[in-house]
Amino acid sequence: MQVFIDAIPFLVDAWRLILDPTVLLYLLGGVVMGLCIGVFPGLGGIAGLSLILPFMFGLDPIYGLALMIGMVAVVPTSDTFASVLMGIPGSSASQATVLDGFPMAKKGQAARALSAAFSASLFGGLVGAFFLTFFILIARPIVLEFKSPELLMVSIFGLSMVGILAGRIALKGFVAAGLGMLVASIGEGPFNGELRMSSYDYPYLVDGLKLVIVGLGIFAIPEIVALLRKDQAIADRAPLGAGWLHGVKDWWQNKWLSMRCALIGVVVGVIPGLGGSVVDWIAYGHTVQTTKDKSKFGQGEVRGVVGPESSNNAKEGGGLVPTLLFGIPGSGSMAIFIGALSLLGSGELEVGQSMLKNNLNYTYSIVWMLALANIFGTILCIGLSGQIAKITSIRFALIAPFIFMIIAFAAFQSGQNLMDLVALFAIGLLGILMRRFDWSRPAFLIGFVLANPVENYANNANQIAGIRFRESMEAGLAYIFSPIVLTLILITVISVVVGLRQSKSIMAEGAVTSGKKRAPMVFLMAVMGFIIYALVNLASIPDYAFVDAVFPLFVASVSFVAGLILFVQMMLKPEGDAVFADRAAEAEEQEMRFKLWPTLGWFAGLLLATSLVGFILALAGFLVLFFHFRAQLKPFQTVILSVAGVVFMCGMAWLLNRDFPPGLLQHYVTLPWPLT
Amino acid sequence: MNLKTTLRTAGVALGFVAAAALPANAADLSGKTVEWTIPFSETGGSAKWANFFAPLLSEHMAGNPNVVVKFMPGAGSTKGANWFQKQKHVDGTTMFGSSGSTQFPYLLGDPRVRYEYKDWIPVMASGTGGVAYLNPEDAKMFDGTANNLKGKTFVYGNQGATRLDLIPALAWDMLGMNVEHVMGIKGRGDGRKMFESGEATIDYQTSSSYLKNVAPMVEEGKAVPMMTWGSLAANGDIVRDPTFPDIPTFKEVCDATDGCETSGEAWDAWKAFFIAGFPAQKLAFLPGDTPQDVVNAYTAAFADVQARSDFAKISAKRLGKYPMYVGDDAQAALNGALQISPDAKAYVVGWLKDKFGVSLN
């Protein structure tokens, strides 16, 4: 108790620091900048912080902190726009928001979904700050309890959410998650650097695929293509008025859910090494499990928005604990934050234990500025949501090229390589097929996100446990089966059992009718083909580096068996069974104005043209042709929109100081920026 | 004019003298943007290093060009270095920063390396050091020699056998200590956390991280420094690290430990890789065909940075008290770092194979 009383003067001093008008101005400046950057999918805190980093040198610490915190705090709030309005997971913080937020937008309830999300975000942020004010004082020993076995169990718990999101045919969800894990294993093995499912002839694959690309490809591209084919607006009916008050009410009705999810967010955020990748899935899973009528999930259940959004801002607060107390960044943006901290003032702020001892006032200012920035950000976002939600009533053919442009730009930023776009397209194709045959895309993404943590922690835990067991049996058992691990195992088992029982009624991606046998069979066989390739490839890893193969080999074997059972089921079951889900058989699908392949052809064309003449020239051509032929606009409108698109893209890249993918042309001729 | 501005003016004036002493005149980059590519992510030590120098460089370079740091992570910096190898001089706005992790695969003949250090023009180099430390219990057995540590089993979180972690791993091996390496740690910060939570029982950090994160643990009695890698004196000897004058060097500990020799092939190999990895750990390069006037502009600017009155103070805080080399001195530092005898290389390649099963061919 004494600890808390001793901290009060620092808390008071922190508020004295924050309530300086100049500080508030800096904070607001950061919030506005963060909002502008955060609305773009794939560009988040890292891009924003890199932008302001040059100005940090020698800046008064509290001003610099205000600017950075303002920016970091609103990214998980502002990326909700992309998740809800376009079905694009803007960052790992908003993966789960897509599941119910986007269907709401389709039903004309975008403003409602947005304001429910923002209210939940705000509340989560405040709960997080309040909790941290006390928790940060006693956090150190608790964080140190999380060793490799505990971290492994948290990752597995996150993975167990696959059980809830697996869809109608649990086996399919299972294989989808396995597929996600295998895709995540592509590239250099983490321990001996052996190549898995890649070769030095294709250097791009050696580094593995990035979350930005997989997230955009698996969720965004299928939705964009489907919407484009319908050639209507995102919302299939007139948007419901302003709707934002409704959203705030939705949040209020679910305030206890919001509270629980916020606490989940802080607690999981505090655990170093996991960052935010599992938080929103765990929150979504919790939301589903605690909702009586589960049938609406995936079709626009507002609780599915409130839950994850409450957790993702709270997580930012939790993530400060490992960042500030241990100097271990929980995410990329936190890593830059640490770097920038040492540039401030004369370098008196240094992450580590001194943040509690000498600089507790600054630590508290950080915590509460985060909360304050959340308030500013939420007010701005709710204010804007009514207007921005109107985007859902515009004919989609007019928006799609811009969305695709931004996605392509964001994807390119992850590796600065033309292959980023190829990978985006390939994953997009997989996403389209998974959507068509009702294979759970959330399960795939969970598998992808959690494969690396599970593999690393399993390996560490295994190695250290081996050493402890050689010491003595008790030491080994005490290491593996700590109270935290046992508790987590219990929670995971309950969650899986309950989840599997419920998953049949949860269609995370809406109902799908069943069709003929052939197409679903062919897709399954293609998936099996990849799994078999993975098995063969992994088995060829030499013995001395076998540790690089163990995890993916295990995943591939299990997926292979599951796939085989699925195959047998498909052989035995009659046509029309749920196992043959195929969107192509839906009545709505038949009414689509455009066929799948020509629609995809437009994007393939952009890709091809980029490889020839570079991104900006290709984009200019793409926009003109698309607006003219596909959207059938008048020449005047075509020119205006195309110019606007190119200018916007160049402005964005100039501001963030980024380049565009070059093509063959740039190989021979030196062109001025932005054509380089 | 107060003292600070006077000093700063004096520093700038000194810089001008230094610049004037150079043979050719320097190019003016006004209105341009210098892109400094770092082959690591935004999160690492190299990012910190470049972000520290970028605004200073901009301030002191003729024409005050914008200096931005770009990140091109991949394949442990091999990707970025391969990219830089293909860059040609255009208008003097391309700069590259390498680190010890770029040097080691080059020296070890990693098949992915398609770059050649000798093609590049170094304009600045800066060094660092490292400190190994023990948990308090085992440290009681440490008496300046590793003799009493030999029966113990230590656990260390290792980032990768061919990374900078090669230096501590080889050192402990030479001392005859039984260290179990938990491979696949994502950064030294994770290794440190493993030590703090008791999963690892031995660790090492580079100087800046040691000062910031381990020194407080030492004060609390939760960690005990064992040895530094030392510092390279002008005559090529390893002496005590000026940042840690009270901590013995590995050389001293090795000398005092039975069975550890500070001569012979193991020692030569360790020393060669230490020189490659620490005293000139981070270098800034221009493409090989850069004209002399552009090289001069960079050299003069870095010399000015070094001559700032407050440089010692701000750099000690952020980078530690380590030498910074500019121009010809940077070239000399690079030459030293690249001098690995075939014997030393063969020894390390063989040792990596025996100890970790890593095959580099």
Coordinates of N, CA and C in Angstrom, one line a residue, chain A residues 564-640:
Chain A
L564 N -7.1 -35.1 -45.0 CA -7.5 -36.4 -45.5 C -8.9 -36.8 -45.1
I565 N -9.1 -36.6 -43.8 CA -10.5 -36.9 -43.3 C -11.5 -36.1 -44.0
L566 N -11.2 -34.8 -44.3 CA -12.1 -34.0 -45.0 C -12.4 -34.5 -46.4
F567 N -11.3 -35.0 -47.0 CA -11.4 -35.6 -48.3 C -12.3 -36.8 -48.4
V568 N -12.2 -37.6 -47.4 CA -13.0 -38.8 -47.3 C -14.5 -38.4 -47.1
Q569 N -14.7 -37.4 -46.2 CA -16.0 -36.9 -46.0 C -16.6 -36.4 -47.3
M570 N -15.8 -35.7 -48.1 CA -16.3 -35.2 -49.3 C -16.7 -36.3 -50.3
M571 N -15.9 -37.4 -50.3 CA -16.2 -38.5 -51.1 C -17.6 -39.2 -50.7
L572 N -17.8 -39.2 -49.4 CA -19.0 -40.0 -48.9 C -20.3 -39.1 -48.9
K573 N -20.2 -37.8 -48.6 CA -21.4 -37.0 -48.5 C -22.0 -36.7 -49.8
P574 N -23.3 -36.5 -49.9 CA -23.9 -36.2 -51.1 C -23.8 -34.7 -51.5
E575 N -24.0 -34.4 -52.7 CA -23.9 -33.0 -53.1 C -25.0 -32.2 -52.3
G576 N -24.6 -30.9 -52.0 CA -25.6 -30.1 -51.3 C -25.3 -30.1 -49.8
D577 N -24.4 -31.0 -49.3 CA -24.0 -31.0 -47.9 C -23.2 -29.8 -47.6
A578 N -23.2 -29.4 -46.3 CA -22.5 -28.2 -45.9 C -21.0 -28.2 -46.3
V579 N -20.5 -29.4 -46.4 CA -19.0 -29.5 -46.6 C -18.7 -28.9 -48.0
F580 N -19.7 -28.9 -48.9 CA -19.5 -28.4 -50.2 C -19.9 -26.9 -50.4
A581 N -19.8 -26.1 -49.3 CA -20.1 -24.7 -49.4 C -19.4 -24.1 -50.6
D582 N -20.2 -23.3 -51.4 CA -19.6 -22.7 -52.5 C -20.4 -21.4 -52.9
R583 N -19.8 -20.3 -52.7 CA -20.5 -19.0 -53.0 C -20.9 -18.9 -54.4
A584 N -20.2 -19.6 -55.3 CA -20.5 -19.4 -56.7 C -21.9 -20.0 -57.0
A585 N -22.4 -20.9 -56.1 CA -23.7 -21.5 -56.3 C -24.8 -20.6 -55.8
E586 N -24.5 -19.5 -55.1 CA -25.6 -18.6 -54.6 C -26.3 -17.8 -55.7
A587 N -27.5 -17.6 -55.4 CA -28.3 -16.8 -56.4 C -27.7 -15.5 -56.6
E588 N -27.3 -14.9 -55.5 CA -26.7 -13.5 -55.6 C -25.5 -13.5 -56.5
E589 N -24.8 -14.6 -56.4 CA -23.6 -14.7 -57.2 C -23.9 -14.7 -58.7
Q590 N -25.0 -15.4 -59.1 CA -25.4 -15.4 -60.5 C -25.7 -14.0 -61.0
E591 N -26.2 -13.2 -60.1 CA -26.6 -11.9 -60.5 C -25.5 -10.9 -60.6
M592 N -24.3 -11.3 -60.2 CA -23.2 -10.4 -60.2 C -23.0 -9.8 -61.6
R593 N -22.7 -8.5 -61.7 CA -22.7 -7.9 -63.0 C -21.4 -8.3 -63.7
F594 N -20.3 -8.5 -63.0 CA -19.1 -8.9 -63.7 C -18.6 -10.2 -63.3
K595 N -17.9 -10.8 -64.1 CA -17.3 -12.1 -63.8 C -16.0 -11.9 -62.9
L596 N -15.6 -13.0 -62.2 CA -14.5 -12.9 -61.3 C -13.2 -12.6 -62.1
W597 N -12.9 -13.3 -63.2 CA -11.6 -13.2 -63.8 C -11.3 -11.9 -64.4
P598 N -12.3 -11.3 -65.2 CA -12.0 -10.0 -65.7 C -11.7 -9.0 -64.6
T599 N -12.5 -9.1 -63.5 CA -12.3 -8.2 -62.4 C -10.9 -8.3 -61.8
L600 N -10.5 -9.5 -61.6 CA -9.1 -9.8 -61.2 C -8.1 -9.3 -62.2
G601 N -8.5 -9.4 -63.5 CA -7.6 -9.1 -64.6 C -7.2 -7.6 -64.5
W602 N -8.1 -6.7 -64.0 CA -7.7 -5.3 -63.9 C -6.5 -5.2 -62.9
F603 N -6.6 -5.9 -61.8 CA -5.5 -5.8 -60.8 C -4.2 -6.4 -61.3
A604 N -4.4 -7.6 -62.0 CA -3.2 -8.2 -62.6 C -2.6 -7.3 -63.6
G605 N -3.4 -6.5 -64.3 CA -2.9 -5.6 -65.3 C -2.1 -4.5 -64.6
L606 N -2.6 -4.0 -63.5 CA -1.8 -2.9 -62.7 C -0.5 -3.5 -62.3
L607 N -0.5 -4.7 -61.9 CA 0.7 -5.4 -61.4 C 1.7 -5.5 -62.5
L608 N 1.2 -6.0 -63.7 CA 2.1 -6.2 -64.8 C 2.7 -4.9 -65.3
A609 N 1.8 -3.9 -65.4 CA 2.2 -2.6 -65.9 C 3.3 -2.0 -64.9
T610 N 3.1 -2.2 -63.6 CA 4.0 -1.7 -62.7 C 5.4 -2.3 -62.9
S611 N 5.4 -3.6 -63.2 CA 6.7 -4.3 -63.4 C 7.4 -3.8 -64.7
L612 N 6.6 -3.2 -65.6 CA 7.2 -2.6 -66.8 C 7.6 -1.2 -66.7
V613 N 6.6 -0.3 -66.2 CA 6.9 1.1 -66.2 C 7.0 1.7 -64.8
G614 N 6.9 1.0 -63.8 CA 6.9 1.5 -62.4 C 5.5 1.9 -62.0
F615 N 5.4 2.0 -60.7 CA 4.1 2.1 -60.0 C 3.3 3.4 -60.5
I616 N 3.9 4.5 -60.5 CA 3.1 5.8 -60.7 C 2.6 5.8 -62.1
L617 N 3.5 5.5 -63.1 CA 3.0 5.5 -64.5 C 1.9 4.5 -64.7
A618 N 2.1 3.3 -64.1 CA 1.1 2.2 -64.2 C -0.2 2.6 -63.6
L619 N -0.1 3.3 -62.4 CA -1.3 3.7 -61.7 C -2.1 4.7 -62.5
A620 N -1.3 5.7 -63.1 CA -2.0 6.7 -63.9 C -2.8 6.0 -65.1
G621 N -2.1 5.1 -65.7 CA -2.8 4.4 -66.8 C -4.0 3.6 -66.3
F622 N -3.8 2.9 -65.2 CA -4.8 2.0 -64.6 C -6.1 2.9 -64.3
L623 N -5.8 4.0 -63.6 CA -7.0 4.8 -63.2 C -7.8 5.3 -64.4
V624 N -7.0 5.8 -65.4 CA -7.7 6.4 -66.6 C -8.6 5.3 -67.2
L625 N -7.9 4.1 -67.5 CA -8.6 3.0 -68.2 C -9.8 2.5 -67.3
F626 N -9.5 2.3 -66.0 CA -10.6 1.8 -65.2 C -11.8 2.7 -65.1
F627 N -11.6 4.0 -64.9 CA -12.7 4.9 -64.8 C -13.4 5.0 -66.2
H628 N -12.7 4.9 -67.2 CA -13.3 5.1 -68.5 C -14.1 3.9 -68.9
F629 N -13.4 2.7 -68.9 CA -14.0 1.5 -69.4 C -14.9 0.8 -68.4
R630 N -14.4 0.6 -67.2 CA -15.1 -0.2 -66.3 C -16.2 0.6 -65.6
A631 N -15.8 1.8 -65.1 CA -16.8 2.6 -64.4 C -17.6 3.5 -65.4
Q632 N -17.2 3.5 -66.6 CA -17.9 4.3 -67.7 C -18.2 5.7 -67.3
L633 N -17.2 6.4 -66.8 CA -17.4 7.8 -66.5 C -17.1 8.6 -67.8
K634 N -17.6 9.9 -67.7 CA -17.3 10.8 -68.8 C -15.8 11.2 -68.7
P635 N -15.2 11.6 -69.9 CA -13.8 11.8 -69.9 C -13.4 12.9 -68.9
F636 N -14.2 13.9 -68.7 CA -13.9 14.9 -67.7 C -13.7 14.3 -66.3
Q637 N -14.7 13.5 -65.9 CA -14.7 12.9 -64.6 C -13.5 12.0 -64.5
T638 N -13.2 11.3 -65.5 CA -12.1 10.3 -65.5 C -10.8 11.0 -65.2
V639 N -10.6 12.1 -65.9 CA -9.3 12.9 -65.8 C -9.2 13.4 -64.4
I640 N -10.3 14.0 -63.9 CA -10.3 14.6 -62.6 C -9.9 13.6 -61.5

